[in-house]
């Protein structure tokens, strides 16, 4: 994870504007979605890479009166914070963990789609390939192109491997974990998914915390007691946001039954207590709409992090592709392994999921946006992102009434949408 410095710098005056003339500030107007409310007649003022003000248009401070709207700015727009994707494998033909240019291509695809903060996920692989993968991705984290690396394995259950290559799955290996951290560099690996029922897994929460990595329970066949103990251990060894994480809830784990509640029940309990954030793939394929509605109604948007789990085919036509070397087929929003038929990630970006939650499921816009921005940023303690607030990074997603992207600003610069 990289952090954007916050607060005044040597080139910042007491009003929060940079040393440039105030007339260089940008005024964005429309409906503004804040973390806890939506302002119908709102405004966001930006200078350089920083937000100076976000709130009611009528309350814009007088020191920002010189701010002007961009050329061609239209009425009827809605301003969202740049979205934050904690679990993403690729896009536009690029896959995280292959090579640096492929990772850069994938990150750029999601930035243009409105996910201005992306954590790149690496699928399970041999030690050699994982070391090569973090080596390829680390430069993008250090230069701010990505917010960190997510290791989805290789300490996962073969019984619940999903699209993970079962031949690559192993019991927890603390030496390998340390080698990966040393290869990546300090703070680069942000989170790691692991199955708590594996031999030696009880050592992982403390070791992950020591290395500054948030532990995520997932791809697990654990019973409810084992899963509860693992989530409690992650809370007892707090790191980053201080809460445990659950990788794509319901997927990669046994179903919750009345006499076999399993990891789903453990995760829901922990999220209900405010001790865990559950990842949710709200693409209409991985989960039924009723399940997603239930999660917003019960644990709420402060404990739900929408994630894309996108693979390299996101943004490309239907057809055959690969994920971690495995053959997958894309048909619409459905992505499956050709050999087994298992779901193999997705092709829906976070804005697609926000739109589905709001338009199809009736989730309030503020809640859906919070689950796709503020909550994931808090879960990994990603500085400076996740909300439209003064002092945070100028990441702004501009959408129309149908929640379709019209413009995307990242670090104060407009991106080409393509």
Tab-separated table of C-alpha atoms in Angstrom:
chain	number	residue	atom	x	y	z
A	1	UNK	CA	0.000	0.000	0.000
A	2	UNK	CA	1.196	3.494	-0.707
A	3	UNK	CA	-0.070	6.497	1.174
A	4	UNK	CA	-0.763	9.936	-0.251
A	5	UNK	CA	0.486	12.587	2.210
A	6	UNK	CA	-2.360	14.455	3.835
A	7	UNK	CA	-2.589	17.894	5.310
A	8	UNK	CA	-0.576	21.026	4.485
A	9	UNK	CA	2.799	20.730	2.810
A	10	UNK	CA	5.481	23.372	2.245
A	11	UNK	CA	3.586	24.480	-0.867
A	12	UNK	CA	0.159	24.619	0.795
A	13	UNK	CA	-1.327	27.730	2.399
A	14	UNK	CA	-3.697	27.804	5.355
A	15	UNK	CA	-6.822	27.748	3.181
A	16	UNK	CA	-5.923	24.330	1.798
A	17	UNK	CA	-5.248	25.596	-1.716
A	18	UNK	CA	-1.879	24.994	-3.274
A	19	UNK	CA	0.639	27.736	-3.935
A	20	UNK	CA	-0.965	28.300	-7.356
A	21	UNK	CA	-3.560	31.027	-7.883
A	22	UNK	CA	-6.994	30.177	-6.484
A	23	UNK	CA	-8.497	30.703	-9.941
A	24	UNK	CA	-6.806	27.427	-10.942
A	25	UNK	CA	-9.115	25.472	-8.666
A	26	UNK	CA	-11.856	23.411	-10.282
A	27	UNK	CA	-15.531	23.509	-9.297
A	28	UNK	CA	-17.631	20.382	-9.910
A	29	UNK	CA	-21.368	20.726	-9.342
A	30	UNK	CA	-24.322	18.360	-9.227
A	31	UNK	CA	-25.700	15.752	-6.878
A	32	UNK	CA	-22.852	14.866	-4.479
A	33	UNK	CA	-22.684	11.520	-2.665
A	34	UNK	CA	-20.978	11.952	0.701
A	35	UNK	CA	-20.229	9.068	3.111
A	36	UNK	CA	-23.464	9.505	5.066
A	37	UNK	CA	-25.768	11.556	2.816
A	38	UNK	CA	-26.495	12.702	-0.705
A	39	UNK	CA	-26.570	16.455	-1.331
A	40	UNK	CA	-28.940	17.291	-4.185
A	41	UNK	CA	-27.390	20.658	-5.050
A	42	UNK	CA	-23.805	20.008	-4.164
A	43	UNK	CA	-20.282	20.975	-5.104
A	44	UNK	CA	-16.768	19.596	-4.965
A	45	UNK	CA	-13.790	21.957	-5.170
A	46	UNK	CA	-10.466	20.508	-6.313
A	47	UNK	CA	-6.958	21.954	-6.585
A	48	UNK	CA	-4.070	19.846	-7.791
A	49	UNK	CA	-4.434	16.328	-6.367
A	50	UNK	CA	-6.545	17.359	-3.376
A	51	UNK	CA	-10.199	17.955	-2.572
A	52	UNK	CA	-10.632	21.332	-0.860
A	53	UNK	CA	-14.371	21.169	-0.232
A	54	UNK	CA	-17.303	18.785	-0.668
A	55	UNK	CA	-20.850	19.581	0.375
A	56	UNK	CA	-23.691	21.952	-0.377
A	57	UNK	CA	-23.116	24.345	-3.264
A	58	UNK	CA	-24.599	27.159	-1.209
A	59	UNK	CA	-21.945	26.623	1.480
A	60	UNK	CA	-18.811	26.723	-0.689
A	61	UNK	CA	-16.349	28.842	1.345
A	62	UNK	CA	-15.633	32.311	-0.068
A	63	UNK	CA	-11.924	31.527	-0.449
A	64	UNK	CA	-12.912	29.115	-3.236
A	65	UNK	CA	-15.040	31.653	-5.130
A	66	UNK	CA	-12.485	31.716	-7.947
A	67	UNK	CA	-13.041	28.027	-8.761
A	68	UNK	CA	-14.512	27.450	-12.228
A	69	UNK	CA	-16.334	24.542	-13.835
A	70	UNK	CA	-14.577	22.498	-16.547
A	71	UNK	CA	-15.398	23.287	-20.152
A	72	UNK	CA	-18.557	21.517	-21.280
A	73	UNK	CA	-19.758	20.775	-17.744
A	74	UNK	CA	-23.412	19.740	-17.897
A	75	UNK	CA	-26.257	19.849	-15.372
A	76	UNK	CA	-27.841	16.725	-13.943
A	77	UNK	CA	-24.600	14.916	-13.065
A	78	UNK	CA	-23.852	12.952	-9.907
A	79	UNK	CA	-20.446	13.045	-8.210
A	80	UNK	CA	-19.221	9.886	-6.486
A	81	UNK	CA	-15.894	9.237	-4.803
A	82	UNK	CA	-13.476	7.188	-6.855
A	83	UNK	CA	-14.310	3.555	-6.083
A	84	UNK	CA	-11.945	1.245	-4.178
A	85	UNK	CA	-11.540	-2.359	-5.378
A	86	UNK	CA	-9.806	-4.679	-2.889
A	87	UNK	CA	-9.950	-7.830	-5.023
A	88	UNK	CA	-9.181	-7.629	-8.737
A	89	UNK	CA	-7.155	-9.984	-10.972
A	90	UNK	CA	-7.018	-8.014	-14.209
A	91	UNK	CA	-8.750	-6.330	-17.090
A	92	UNK	CA	-8.455	-5.303	-20.738
A	93	UNK	CA	-6.271	-8.343	-21.421
A	94	UNK	CA	-3.807	-7.679	-18.592
A	95	UNK	CA	-3.465	-9.912	-15.541
A	96	UNK	CA	-1.881	-8.983	-12.229
A	97	UNK	CA	1.054	-11.247	-11.467
A	98	UNK	CA	2.215	-11.898	-15.016
A	99	UNK	CA	4.346	-8.911	-15.992
A	100	UNK	CA	4.539	-5.226	-15.121
A	101	UNK	CA	3.050	-3.958	-18.381
A	102	UNK	CA	0.139	-6.387	-18.187
A	103	UNK	CA	-0.528	-5.242	-14.634
A	104	UNK	CA	-0.368	-1.610	-15.730
A	105	UNK	CA	-2.881	-2.318	-18.518
A	106	UNK	CA	-5.258	-3.971	-16.043
A	107	UNK	CA	-5.008	-1.135	-13.534
A	108	UNK	CA	-5.634	1.479	-16.232
A	109	UNK	CA	-8.790	-0.342	-17.352
A	110	UNK	CA	-10.295	-0.166	-13.868
A	111	UNK	CA	-9.179	3.418	-13.287
A	112	UNK	CA	-11.019	4.467	-16.468
A	113	UNK	CA	-14.087	2.542	-15.261
A	114	UNK	CA	-14.197	4.539	-12.029
A	115	UNK	CA	-12.241	2.289	-9.657
A	116	UNK	CA	-9.501	4.831	-9.033
A	117	UNK	CA	-7.960	2.701	-6.263
A	118	UNK	CA	-7.212	-0.939	-7.089
A	119	UNK	CA	-5.540	-3.718	-5.113
A	120	UNK	CA	-4.147	-6.284	-7.543
A	121	UNK	CA	-4.919	-9.924	-6.739
A	122	UNK	CA	-2.570	-12.788	-7.572
A	123	UNK	CA	-3.999	-16.284	-7.922
A	124	UNK	CA	-2.293	-19.289	-6.308
A	125	UNK	CA	0.830	-20.480	-8.094
A	126	UNK	CA	4.201	-22.075	-7.437
A	127	UNK	CA	6.612	-20.235	-5.152
A	128	UNK	CA	8.691	-19.227	-8.161
A	129	UNK	CA	5.710	-17.773	-10.026
A	130	UNK	CA	4.409	-15.960	-6.945
A	131	UNK	CA	7.806	-14.386	-6.330
A	132	UNK	CA	7.915	-13.343	-9.973
A	133	UNK	CA	4.377	-11.985	-9.694
A	134	UNK	CA	5.033	-9.757	-6.699
A	135	UNK	CA	8.284	-8.621	-8.344
A	136	UNK	CA	6.313	-7.534	-11.409
A	137	UNK	CA	3.576	-5.792	-9.431
A	138	UNK	CA	5.596	-4.079	-6.698
A	139	UNK	CA	6.768	-1.144	-8.868
A	140	UNK	CA	3.153	-0.223	-9.611
A	141	UNK	CA	2.406	-0.071	-5.896
A	142	UNK	CA	5.444	2.040	-5.171
A	143	UNK	CA	4.585	4.566	-7.897
A	144	UNK	CA	0.928	4.774	-6.815
A	145	UNK	CA	-0.566	3.012	-9.823
A	146	UNK	CA	-1.996	0.377	-7.467
A	147	UNK	CA	-2.838	0.422	-3.777
A	148	UNK	CA	-1.264	-2.940	-2.908
A	149	UNK	CA	-1.065	-6.637	-3.673
A	150	UNK	CA	-3.578	-9.261	-2.587
A	151	UNK	CA	-2.324	-12.833	-2.360
A	152	UNK	CA	-5.314	-15.105	-2.950
A	153	UNK	CA	-3.488	-18.190	-1.746
A	154	UNK	CA	-1.652	-20.464	-2.002
A	155	UNK	CA	-2.708	-21.505	1.540
A	156	UNK	CA	-6.207	-22.542	0.446
A	157	UNK	CA	-8.509	-25.561	0.629
A	158	UNK	CA	-8.415	-27.942	-2.328
A	159	UNK	CA	-12.055	-28.790	-1.526
A	160	UNK	CA	-13.078	-25.145	-2.086
A	161	UNK	CA	-10.459	-24.037	-4.586
A	162	UNK	CA	-12.909	-22.633	-7.147
A	163	UNK	CA	-10.798	-21.327	-10.036
A	164	UNK	CA	-7.554	-21.676	-8.077
A	165	UNK	CA	-5.229	-24.329	-9.475
A	166	UNK	CA	-5.393	-27.196	-6.927
A	167	UNK	CA	-1.857	-28.262	-7.852
A	168	UNK	CA	-0.580	-24.929	-6.503
A	169	UNK	CA	-2.295	-25.129	-3.106
A	170	UNK	CA	-0.144	-25.872	-0.049
A	171	UNK	CA	-0.275	-25.745	3.736
A	172	UNK	CA	0.839	-22.450	5.303
A	173	UNK	CA	4.557	-21.885	4.778
A	174	UNK	CA	5.834	-18.999	6.889
A	175	UNK	CA	9.202	-19.003	5.151
A	176	UNK	CA	7.548	-18.549	1.749
A	177	UNK	CA	5.357	-15.778	3.141
A	178	UNK	CA	8.397	-13.899	4.416
A	179	UNK	CA	10.195	-14.384	1.088
A	180	UNK	CA	7.224	-12.871	-0.730
A	181	UNK	CA	7.207	-9.857	1.598
A	182	UNK	CA	10.950	-9.347	1.170
A	183	UNK	CA	10.582	-9.587	-2.616
A	184	UNK	CA	7.708	-7.094	-2.684
A	185	UNK	CA	9.103	-4.598	-0.200
A	186	UNK	CA	7.606	-3.041	2.959
A	187	UNK	CA	3.865	-2.382	2.894
A	188	UNK	CA	3.331	-3.629	-0.661
A	189	UNK	CA	1.363	-6.810	0.144
A	190	UNK	CA	-1.894	-5.519	1.589
A	191	UNK	CA	-3.987	-8.636	2.221
A	192	UNK	CA	-3.829	-12.418	1.981
A	193	UNK	CA	-6.583	-15.030	1.711
A	194	UNK	CA	-6.072	-18.258	3.672
A	195	UNK	CA	-8.059	-21.298	4.833
A	196	UNK	CA	-7.951	-21.670	8.634
A	197	UNK	CA	-8.490	-25.446	8.714
A	198	UNK	CA	-5.136	-26.214	7.080
A	199	UNK	CA	-2.262	-27.651	9.149
A	200	UNK	CA	-0.257	-24.844	10.735
A	201	UNK	CA	-2.831	-22.169	9.873
A	202	UNK	CA	-3.186	-21.086	13.510
A	203	UNK	CA	0.213	-19.374	13.213
A	204	UNK	CA	-0.858	-17.141	10.345
A	205	UNK	CA	-2.829	-14.334	12.102
A	206	UNK	CA	0.117	-13.302	14.265
A	207	UNK	CA	2.593	-13.645	11.398
A	208	UNK	CA	0.431	-11.685	8.975
A	209	UNK	CA	0.036	-8.912	11.546
A	210	UNK	CA	3.805	-8.818	12.120
A	211	UNK	CA	4.277	-8.337	8.385
A	212	UNK	CA	1.564	-5.667	8.120
A	213	UNK	CA	-0.777	-7.833	6.020
A	214	UNK	CA	-4.527	-8.026	6.631
A	215	UNK	CA	-5.697	-11.625	6.858
A	216	UNK	CA	-8.763	-12.697	4.892
A	217	UNK	CA	-10.573	-15.993	5.514
A	218	UNK	CA	-11.639	-17.610	2.257
A	219	UNK	CA	-11.511	-20.594	-0.099
A	220	UNK	CA	-12.144	-22.617	3.027
A	221	UNK	CA	-13.986	-25.777	4.014
A	222	UNK	CA	-13.768	-24.956	7.737
A	223	UNK	CA	-16.551	-25.667	10.195
A	224	UNK	CA	-18.111	-22.785	12.072
A	225	UNK	CA	-15.916	-23.162	15.177
A	226	UNK	CA	-12.696	-23.122	13.209
A	227	UNK	CA	-13.821	-20.125	11.168
A	228	UNK	CA	-14.951	-18.221	14.271
A	229	UNK	CA	-11.612	-18.880	15.961
A	230	UNK	CA	-9.710	-17.691	12.896
A	231	UNK	CA	-11.677	-14.448	12.624
A	232	UNK	CA	-11.247	-13.846	16.353
A	233	UNK	CA	-7.493	-14.406	16.019
A	234	UNK	CA	-7.297	-11.821	13.242
A	235	UNK	CA	-9.086	-9.303	15.481
A	236	UNK	CA	-6.714	-10.161	18.351
A	237	UNK	CA	-3.782	-9.345	16.049
A	238	UNK	CA	-5.059	-6.102	14.486
A	239	UNK	CA	-3.422	-4.694	11.392
A	240	UNK	CA	-4.364	-1.951	8.946
A	241	UNK	CA	-8.074	-1.265	9.580
A	242	UNK	CA	-8.144	-3.549	12.624
A	243	UNK	CA	-10.960	-5.767	11.346
A	244	UNK	CA	-10.806	-9.231	9.820
A	245	UNK	CA	-11.621	-9.650	6.146
A	246	UNK	CA	-13.646	-12.392	4.459
A	247	UNK	CA	-12.905	-13.175	0.814
A	248	UNK	CA	-15.999	-13.106	-1.467
A	249	UNK	CA	-18.548	-14.286	1.113
A	250	UNK	CA	-20.572	-17.384	0.100
A	251	UNK	CA	-18.204	-18.132	-2.796
A	252	UNK	CA	-15.320	-20.536	-2.189
A	253	UNK	CA	-16.906	-21.948	0.973
A	254	UNK	CA	-19.658	-24.429	1.912
A	255	UNK	CA	-23.237	-23.188	2.036
A	256	UNK	CA	-24.724	-22.224	5.395
A	257	UNK	CA	-27.112	-24.950	6.611
A	258	UNK	CA	-29.100	-25.101	9.827
A	259	UNK	CA	-26.955	-27.883	11.303
A	260	UNK	CA	-23.771	-27.051	9.403
A	261	UNK	CA	-23.490	-23.255	9.518
A	262	UNK	CA	-19.833	-23.240	8.438
A	263	UNK	CA	-17.719	-20.159	7.669
A	264	UNK	CA	-20.663	-18.161	6.320
A	265	UNK	CA	-22.303	-18.053	9.745
A	266	UNK	CA	-19.000	-17.206	11.407
A	267	UNK	CA	-18.445	-14.364	8.950
A	268	UNK	CA	-21.958	-12.953	9.354
A	269	UNK	CA	-21.607	-13.027	13.141
A	270	UNK	CA	-18.244	-11.261	13.037
A	271	UNK	CA	-19.528	-8.659	10.578
A	272	UNK	CA	-22.634	-8.124	12.717
A	273	UNK	CA	-20.369	-7.384	15.701
A	274	UNK	CA	-18.340	-4.949	13.622
A	275	UNK	CA	-15.288	-7.210	13.744
A	276	UNK	CA	-15.119	-8.222	10.073
A	277	UNK	CA	-15.677	-6.764	6.622
A	278	UNK	CA	-17.135	-9.202	4.108
A	279	UNK	CA	-16.253	-8.978	0.429
A	280	UNK	CA	-19.290	-9.254	-1.843
A	281	UNK	CA	-19.263	-9.815	-5.611
A	282	UNK	CA	-22.524	-8.092	-6.561
A	283	UNK	CA	-22.484	-8.865	-10.293
A	284	UNK	CA	-25.718	-10.863	-10.499
A	285	UNK	CA	-23.766	-14.059	-11.162
A	286	UNK	CA	-21.824	-14.904	-8.007
A	287	UNK	CA	-24.747	-14.122	-5.687
A	288	UNK	CA	-28.497	-13.883	-6.038
A	289	UNK	CA	-29.916	-10.410	-5.642
A	290	UNK	CA	-31.815	-11.480	-2.546
A	291	UNK	CA	-28.563	-12.520	-0.883
A	292	UNK	CA	-26.976	-9.142	-1.587
A	293	UNK	CA	-30.052	-7.329	-0.270
A	294	UNK	CA	-29.918	-9.463	2.887
A	295	UNK	CA	-26.302	-8.474	3.504
A	296	UNK	CA	-27.021	-4.752	3.195
A	297	UNK	CA	-30.079	-5.147	5.452
A	298	UNK	CA	-28.344	-7.197	8.148
A	299	UNK	CA	-24.642	-6.328	8.439
A	300	UNK	CA	-24.961	-3.011	6.584
A	301	UNK	CA	-22.723	-1.071	4.187
A	302	UNK	CA	-20.087	-0.371	6.835
A	303	UNK	CA	-19.224	-4.089	6.909
A	304	UNK	CA	-19.723	-4.867	3.210
A	305	UNK	CA	-16.972	-4.258	0.655
A	306	UNK	CA	-18.081	-4.684	-2.936
A	307	UNK	CA	-15.289	-6.270	-5.001
A	308	UNK	CA	-15.049	-6.977	-8.707
A	309	UNK	CA	-12.901	-10.160	-8.657
A	310	UNK	CA	-12.387	-9.196	-12.311
A	311	UNK	CA	-10.097	-11.248	-14.498
A	312	UNK	CA	-8.190	-10.265	-17.642
A	313	UNK	CA	-11.242	-10.490	-19.929
A	314	UNK	CA	-12.998	-7.558	-18.238
A	315	UNK	CA	-13.679	-5.004	-20.949
A	316	UNK	CA	-13.118	-7.510	-23.785
A	317	UNK	CA	-15.565	-9.516	-25.951
A	318	UNK	CA	-16.969	-12.907	-24.990
A	319	UNK	CA	-14.717	-15.848	-25.687
A	320	UNK	CA	-11.929	-17.989	-24.276
A	321	UNK	CA	-9.243	-16.599	-21.985
A	322	UNK	CA	-6.915	-17.734	-19.198
A	323	UNK	CA	-6.705	-17.048	-15.474
A	324	UNK	CA	-3.554	-18.172	-13.730
A	325	UNK	CA	-2.869	-20.432	-16.699
A	326	UNK	CA	-6.289	-22.123	-16.523
A	327	UNK	CA	-8.692	-22.084	-19.495
A	328	UNK	CA	-11.818	-19.981	-18.869
A	329	UNK	CA	-14.814	-19.036	-21.008
A	330	UNK	CA	-16.664	-15.726	-20.828
A	331	UNK	CA	-20.357	-15.595	-21.758
A	332	UNK	CA	-22.001	-12.314	-20.827
A	333	UNK	CA	-21.155	-11.638	-17.177
A	334	UNK	CA	-20.572	-15.345	-16.555
A	335	UNK	CA	-16.932	-16.524	-16.375
A	336	UNK	CA	-16.230	-20.218	-15.791
A	337	UNK	CA	-13.429	-22.747	-15.970
A	338	UNK	CA	-13.878	-24.782	-19.141
A	339	UNK	CA	-12.858	-28.057	-17.456
A	340	UNK	CA	-14.955	-27.922	-14.281
A	341	UNK	CA	-17.567	-25.223	-14.830
A	342	UNK	CA	-16.504	-23.414	-11.623
A	343	UNK	CA	-16.938	-19.657	-11.514
A	344	UNK	CA	-13.613	-18.027	-12.369
A	345	UNK	CA	-13.886	-14.419	-11.296
A	346	UNK	CA	-15.909	-11.786	-13.071
A	347	UNK	CA	-15.951	-9.118	-15.758
A	348	UNK	CA	-18.126	-6.510	-14.002
A	349	UNK	CA	-16.316	-3.457	-12.642
A	350	UNK	CA	-17.355	-1.879	-9.352
A	351	UNK	CA	-19.512	0.806	-10.953
A	352	UNK	CA	-21.487	-1.954	-12.700
A	353	UNK	CA	-22.106	-3.487	-9.285
A	354	UNK	CA	-23.138	-0.190	-7.696
A	355	UNK	CA	-25.585	0.328	-10.575
A	356	UNK	CA	-27.055	-3.179	-10.140
A	357	UNK	CA	-27.427	-2.758	-6.383
A	358	UNK	CA	-29.238	0.568	-6.773
A	359	UNK	CA	-31.297	0.050	-9.925
A	360	UNK	CA	-32.208	-3.634	-9.553
A	361	UNK	CA	-32.058	-4.323	-5.822
A	362	UNK	CA	-33.205	-1.008	-4.374
A	363	UNK	CA	-30.115	-0.484	-2.238
A	364	UNK	CA	-29.861	3.231	-1.348
A	365	UNK	CA	-27.252	4.993	-3.483
A	366	UNK	CA	-25.350	6.226	-0.427
A	367	UNK	CA	-25.111	2.672	0.947
A	368	UNK	CA	-23.974	1.116	-2.326
A	369	UNK	CA	-21.338	3.799	-2.852
A	370	UNK	CA	-20.085	3.491	0.726
A	371	UNK	CA	-19.668	-0.278	0.256
A	372	UNK	CA	-17.637	0.397	-2.899
A	373	UNK	CA	-15.463	3.188	-1.515
A	374	UNK	CA	-15.398	4.177	2.156
A	375	UNK	CA	-15.677	0.690	3.660
A	376	UNK	CA	-12.960	-0.987	1.541
A	377	UNK	CA	-10.626	1.990	2.049
A	378	UNK	CA	-11.131	1.708	5.810
A	379	UNK	CA	-10.681	-2.068	5.797
A	380	UNK	CA	-7.149	-1.780	4.392
A	381	UNK	CA	-6.418	1.640	5.952
A	382	UNK	CA	-5.785	3.160	2.534
A	383	UNK	CA	-4.911	6.777	3.213
A	384	UNK	CA	-6.499	9.656	1.368
A	385	UNK	CA	-9.144	7.755	-0.610
A	386	UNK	CA	-12.672	6.398	-0.250
A	387	UNK	CA	-14.782	9.540	0.135
A	388	UNK	CA	-15.456	13.035	-1.143
A	389	UNK	CA	-14.026	14.974	1.786
A	390	UNK	CA	-11.746	17.977	2.156
A	391	UNK	CA	-8.131	16.882	2.462
A	392	UNK	CA	-8.589	13.583	0.631
A	393	UNK	CA	-7.263	12.781	-2.826
A	394	UNK	CA	-9.058	14.291	-5.803
A	395	UNK	CA	-10.578	11.046	-7.085
A	396	UNK	CA	-14.031	11.828	-8.477
A	397	UNK	CA	-16.345	9.605	-10.499
A	398	UNK	CA	-18.923	11.572	-12.496
A	399	UNK	CA	-22.029	9.641	-13.575
A	400	UNK	CA	-25.354	10.413	-15.225
A	401	UNK	CA	-28.847	9.619	-13.944
A	402	UNK	CA	-28.428	5.971	-14.995
A	403	UNK	CA	-25.124	5.751	-13.058
A	404	UNK	CA	-23.100	5.452	-16.239
A	405	UNK	CA	-19.632	7.005	-16.104
A	406	UNK	CA	-19.283	10.340	-17.899
A	407	UNK	CA	-15.921	11.466	-16.516
A	408	UNK	CA	-13.314	10.085	-14.135
A	409	UNK	CA	-10.823	12.209	-12.235
A	410	UNK	CA	-7.855	10.459	-10.598
A	411	UNK	CA	-5.328	12.401	-8.552
A	412	UNK	CA	-6.813	15.610	-9.910
A	413	UNK	CA	-6.426	14.663	-13.579
A	414	UNK	CA	-9.181	13.663	-15.996
A	415	UNK	CA	-8.755	10.206	-17.547
A	416	UNK	CA	-9.574	9.215	-21.109
A	417	UNK	CA	-12.598	6.909	-20.875
A	418	UNK	CA	-11.964	5.278	-24.235
